[in-house]
mmCIF file of C-alpha atoms in Angstrom:
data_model
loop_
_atom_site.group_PDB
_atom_site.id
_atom_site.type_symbol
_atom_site.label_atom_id
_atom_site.label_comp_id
_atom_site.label_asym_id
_atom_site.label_seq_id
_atom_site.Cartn_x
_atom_site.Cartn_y
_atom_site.Cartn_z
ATOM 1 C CA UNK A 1 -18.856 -55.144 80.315
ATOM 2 C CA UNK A 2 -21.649 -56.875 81.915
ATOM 3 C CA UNK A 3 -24.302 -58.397 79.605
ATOM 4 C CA UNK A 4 -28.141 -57.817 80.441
ATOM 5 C CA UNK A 5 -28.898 -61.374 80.580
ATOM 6 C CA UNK A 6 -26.401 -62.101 83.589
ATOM 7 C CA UNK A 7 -29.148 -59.929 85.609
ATOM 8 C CA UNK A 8 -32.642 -60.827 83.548
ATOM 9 C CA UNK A 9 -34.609 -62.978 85.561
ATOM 10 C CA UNK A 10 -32.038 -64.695 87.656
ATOM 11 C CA UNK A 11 -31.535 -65.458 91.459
ATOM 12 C CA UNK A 12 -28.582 -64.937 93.524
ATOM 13 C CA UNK A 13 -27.486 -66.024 96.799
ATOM 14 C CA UNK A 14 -25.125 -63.517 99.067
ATOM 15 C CA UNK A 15 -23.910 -64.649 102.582
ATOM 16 C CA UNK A 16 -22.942 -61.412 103.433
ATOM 17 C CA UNK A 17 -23.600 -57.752 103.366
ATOM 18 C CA UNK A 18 -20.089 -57.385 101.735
ATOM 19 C CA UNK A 19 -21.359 -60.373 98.855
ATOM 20 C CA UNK A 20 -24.626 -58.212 98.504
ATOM 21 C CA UNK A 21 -22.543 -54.621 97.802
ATOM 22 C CA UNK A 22 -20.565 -56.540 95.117
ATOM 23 C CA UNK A 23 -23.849 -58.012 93.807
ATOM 24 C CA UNK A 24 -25.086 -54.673 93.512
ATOM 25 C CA UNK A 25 -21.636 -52.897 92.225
ATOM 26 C CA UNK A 26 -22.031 -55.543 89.324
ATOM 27 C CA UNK A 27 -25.635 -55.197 88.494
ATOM 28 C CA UNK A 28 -24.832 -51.225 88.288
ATOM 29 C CA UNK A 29 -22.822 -52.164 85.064
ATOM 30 C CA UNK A 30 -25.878 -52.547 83.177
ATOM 31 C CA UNK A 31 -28.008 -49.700 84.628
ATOM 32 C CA UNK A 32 -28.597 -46.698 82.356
ATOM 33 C CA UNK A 33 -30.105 -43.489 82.492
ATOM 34 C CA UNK A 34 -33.932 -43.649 82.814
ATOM 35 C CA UNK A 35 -34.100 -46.729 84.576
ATOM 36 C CA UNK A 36 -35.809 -47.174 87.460
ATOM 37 C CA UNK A 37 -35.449 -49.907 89.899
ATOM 38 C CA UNK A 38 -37.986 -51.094 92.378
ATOM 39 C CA UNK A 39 -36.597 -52.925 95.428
ATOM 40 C CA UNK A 40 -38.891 -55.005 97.875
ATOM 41 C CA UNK A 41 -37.721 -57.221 100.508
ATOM 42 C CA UNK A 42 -38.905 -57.143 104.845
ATOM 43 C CA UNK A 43 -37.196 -54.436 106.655
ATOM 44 C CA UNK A 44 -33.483 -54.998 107.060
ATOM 45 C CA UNK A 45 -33.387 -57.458 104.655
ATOM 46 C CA UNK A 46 -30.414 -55.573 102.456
ATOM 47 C CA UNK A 47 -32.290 -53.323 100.144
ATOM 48 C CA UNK A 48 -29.977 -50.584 101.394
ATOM 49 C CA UNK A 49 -26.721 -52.575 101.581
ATOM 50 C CA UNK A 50 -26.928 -53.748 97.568
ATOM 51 C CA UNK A 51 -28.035 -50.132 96.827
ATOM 52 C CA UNK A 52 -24.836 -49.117 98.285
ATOM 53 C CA UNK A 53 -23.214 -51.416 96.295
ATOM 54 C CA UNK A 54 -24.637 -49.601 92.909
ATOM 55 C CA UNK A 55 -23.672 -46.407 94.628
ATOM 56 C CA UNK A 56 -20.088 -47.647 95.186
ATOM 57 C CA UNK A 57 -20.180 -48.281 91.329
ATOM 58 C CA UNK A 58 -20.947 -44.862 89.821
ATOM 59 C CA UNK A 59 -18.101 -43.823 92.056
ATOM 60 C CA UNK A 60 -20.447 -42.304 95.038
ATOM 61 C CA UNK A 61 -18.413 -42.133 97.709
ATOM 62 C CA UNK A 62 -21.186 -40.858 100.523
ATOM 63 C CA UNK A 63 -22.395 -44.236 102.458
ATOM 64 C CA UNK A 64 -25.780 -44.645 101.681
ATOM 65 C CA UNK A 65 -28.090 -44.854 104.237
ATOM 66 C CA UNK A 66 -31.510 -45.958 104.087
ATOM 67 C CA UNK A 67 -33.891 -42.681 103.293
ATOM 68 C CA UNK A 68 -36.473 -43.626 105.683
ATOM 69 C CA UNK A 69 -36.411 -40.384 106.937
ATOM 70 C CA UNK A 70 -35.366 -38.099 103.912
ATOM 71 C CA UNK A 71 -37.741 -39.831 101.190
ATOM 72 C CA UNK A 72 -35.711 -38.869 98.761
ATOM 73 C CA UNK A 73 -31.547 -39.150 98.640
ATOM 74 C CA UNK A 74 -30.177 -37.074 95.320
ATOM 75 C CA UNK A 75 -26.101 -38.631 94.255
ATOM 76 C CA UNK A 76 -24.644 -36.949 91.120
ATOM 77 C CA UNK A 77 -22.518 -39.522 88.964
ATOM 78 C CA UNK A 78 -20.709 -39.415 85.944
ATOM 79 C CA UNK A 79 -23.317 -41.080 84.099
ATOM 80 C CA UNK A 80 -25.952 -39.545 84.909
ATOM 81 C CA UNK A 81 -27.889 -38.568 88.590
ATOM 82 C CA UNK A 82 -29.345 -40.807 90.738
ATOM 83 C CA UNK A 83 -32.059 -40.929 92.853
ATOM 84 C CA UNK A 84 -32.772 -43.417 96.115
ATOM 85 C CA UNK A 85 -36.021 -42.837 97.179
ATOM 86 C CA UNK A 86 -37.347 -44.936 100.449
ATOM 87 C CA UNK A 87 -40.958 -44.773 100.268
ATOM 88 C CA UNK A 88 -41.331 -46.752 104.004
ATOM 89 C CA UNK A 89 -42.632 -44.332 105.667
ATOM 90 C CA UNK A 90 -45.773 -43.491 102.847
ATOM 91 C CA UNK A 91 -48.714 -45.019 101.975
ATOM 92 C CA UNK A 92 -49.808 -45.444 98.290
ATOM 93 C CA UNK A 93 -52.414 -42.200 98.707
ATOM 94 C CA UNK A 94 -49.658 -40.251 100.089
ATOM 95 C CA UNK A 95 -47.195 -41.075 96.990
ATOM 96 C CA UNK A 96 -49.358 -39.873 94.433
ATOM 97 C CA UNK A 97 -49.525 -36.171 95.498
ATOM 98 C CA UNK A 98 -45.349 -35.984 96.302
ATOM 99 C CA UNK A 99 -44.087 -34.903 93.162
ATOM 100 C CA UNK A 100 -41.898 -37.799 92.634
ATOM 101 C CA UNK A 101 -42.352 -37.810 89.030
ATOM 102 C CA UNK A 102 -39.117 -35.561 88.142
ATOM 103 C CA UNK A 103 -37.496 -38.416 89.837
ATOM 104 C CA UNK A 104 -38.904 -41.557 88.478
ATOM 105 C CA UNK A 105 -39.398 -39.798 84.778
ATOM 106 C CA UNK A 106 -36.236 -37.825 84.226
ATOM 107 C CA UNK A 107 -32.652 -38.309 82.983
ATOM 108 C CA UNK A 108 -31.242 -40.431 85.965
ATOM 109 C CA UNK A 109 -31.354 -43.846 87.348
ATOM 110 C CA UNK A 110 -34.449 -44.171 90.204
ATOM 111 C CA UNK A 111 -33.074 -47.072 93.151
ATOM 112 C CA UNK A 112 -36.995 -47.699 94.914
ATOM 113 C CA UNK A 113 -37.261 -48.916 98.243
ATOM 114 C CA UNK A 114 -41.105 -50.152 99.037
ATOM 115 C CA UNK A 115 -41.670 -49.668 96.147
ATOM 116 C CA UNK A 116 -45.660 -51.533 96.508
ATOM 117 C CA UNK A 117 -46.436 -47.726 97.279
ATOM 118 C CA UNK A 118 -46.209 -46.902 93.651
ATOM 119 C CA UNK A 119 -49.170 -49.024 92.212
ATOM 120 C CA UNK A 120 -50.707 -45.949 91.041
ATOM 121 C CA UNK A 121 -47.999 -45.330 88.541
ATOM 122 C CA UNK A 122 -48.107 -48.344 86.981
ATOM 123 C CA UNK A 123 -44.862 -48.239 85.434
ATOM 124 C CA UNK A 124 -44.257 -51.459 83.137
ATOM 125 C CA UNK A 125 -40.670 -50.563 82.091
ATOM 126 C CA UNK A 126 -38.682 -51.309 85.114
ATOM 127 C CA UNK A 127 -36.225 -53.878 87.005
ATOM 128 C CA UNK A 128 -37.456 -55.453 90.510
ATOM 129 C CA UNK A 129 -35.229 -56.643 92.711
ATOM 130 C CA UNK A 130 -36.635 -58.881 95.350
ATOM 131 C CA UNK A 131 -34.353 -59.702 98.313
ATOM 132 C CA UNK A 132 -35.522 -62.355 101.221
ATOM 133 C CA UNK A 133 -33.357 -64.015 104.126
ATOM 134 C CA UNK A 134 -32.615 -67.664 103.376
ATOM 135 C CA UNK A 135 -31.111 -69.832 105.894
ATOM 136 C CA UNK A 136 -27.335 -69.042 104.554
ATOM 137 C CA UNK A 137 -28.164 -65.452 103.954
ATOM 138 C CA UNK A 138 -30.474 -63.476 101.042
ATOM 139 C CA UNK A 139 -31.723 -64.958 98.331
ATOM 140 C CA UNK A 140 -31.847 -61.513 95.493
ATOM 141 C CA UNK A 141 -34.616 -62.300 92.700
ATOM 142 C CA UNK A 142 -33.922 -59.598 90.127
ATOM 143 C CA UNK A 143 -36.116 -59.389 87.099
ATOM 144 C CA UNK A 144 -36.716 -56.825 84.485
ATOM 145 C CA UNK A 145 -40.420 -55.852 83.203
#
């Protein structure tokens, strides 16, 4: 089993989208119901590709795909269900009046892409992970509040 303190506050480097699935299959390990995760990063930069990789974890089988277009992506696990919910497309007004809050406040685990949409909730129990292309590949700051 993966101990919480291989993920709190630390930075990883991944060279490629296959490094950043296993990054994310491991990180999974730790992830419980009720936790929500907020992922930032530039477009493209792999937010999708390490969600995958928790995905591929709980035994999800469906290739994730980025929700740009479906807000909200439901996955039923084992564990528990889980929620990816790509807020790109939103602004933080528009958020607010969704109904998101059956997502981010129930029994399953809430993956957050652009997640800077959700200031309004000001939710202080959380994990960030914050991914950024490096020279070699990402650099993945992940850090729990």
């Amino acid at each position: 089993m993966t101990d919480i303190n291989t993920f709190k506050n630390k930075i990883f480097y991944t060279e490629t989208d296959e490094e950043t699935r296993n990054l994310g299959k491991k990180f999974a390990k730790i992830l419980k119901p009720k936790d929500i995760v907020f992922f930032n990063g530039d477009l493209g930069a792999g937010k999708t590709t390490f969600i995958q990789g928790v995905l591929f974890y709980f035994g999800i089988k469906k290739f994730a795909r980025s929700a740009s277009f479906m807000l909200v992506s439901e996955f039923e696990s084992k564990l528990c269900p889980i929620y990816h919910l790509d807020l790109y497309r939103l602004d933080e007004n528009n958020t607010f009046d969704l109904g998101i809050d059956e997502y981010l406040f129930g029994e399953g685990i809430s993956l957050i892409e652009w997640s800077d949409r959700l200031k309004h909730y000001n939710i202080k129990s959380r994990w960030e992970v914050n991914i950024d292309y490096t020279e070699h590949g990402r650099k993945i700051a992940i850090r729990q509040f």
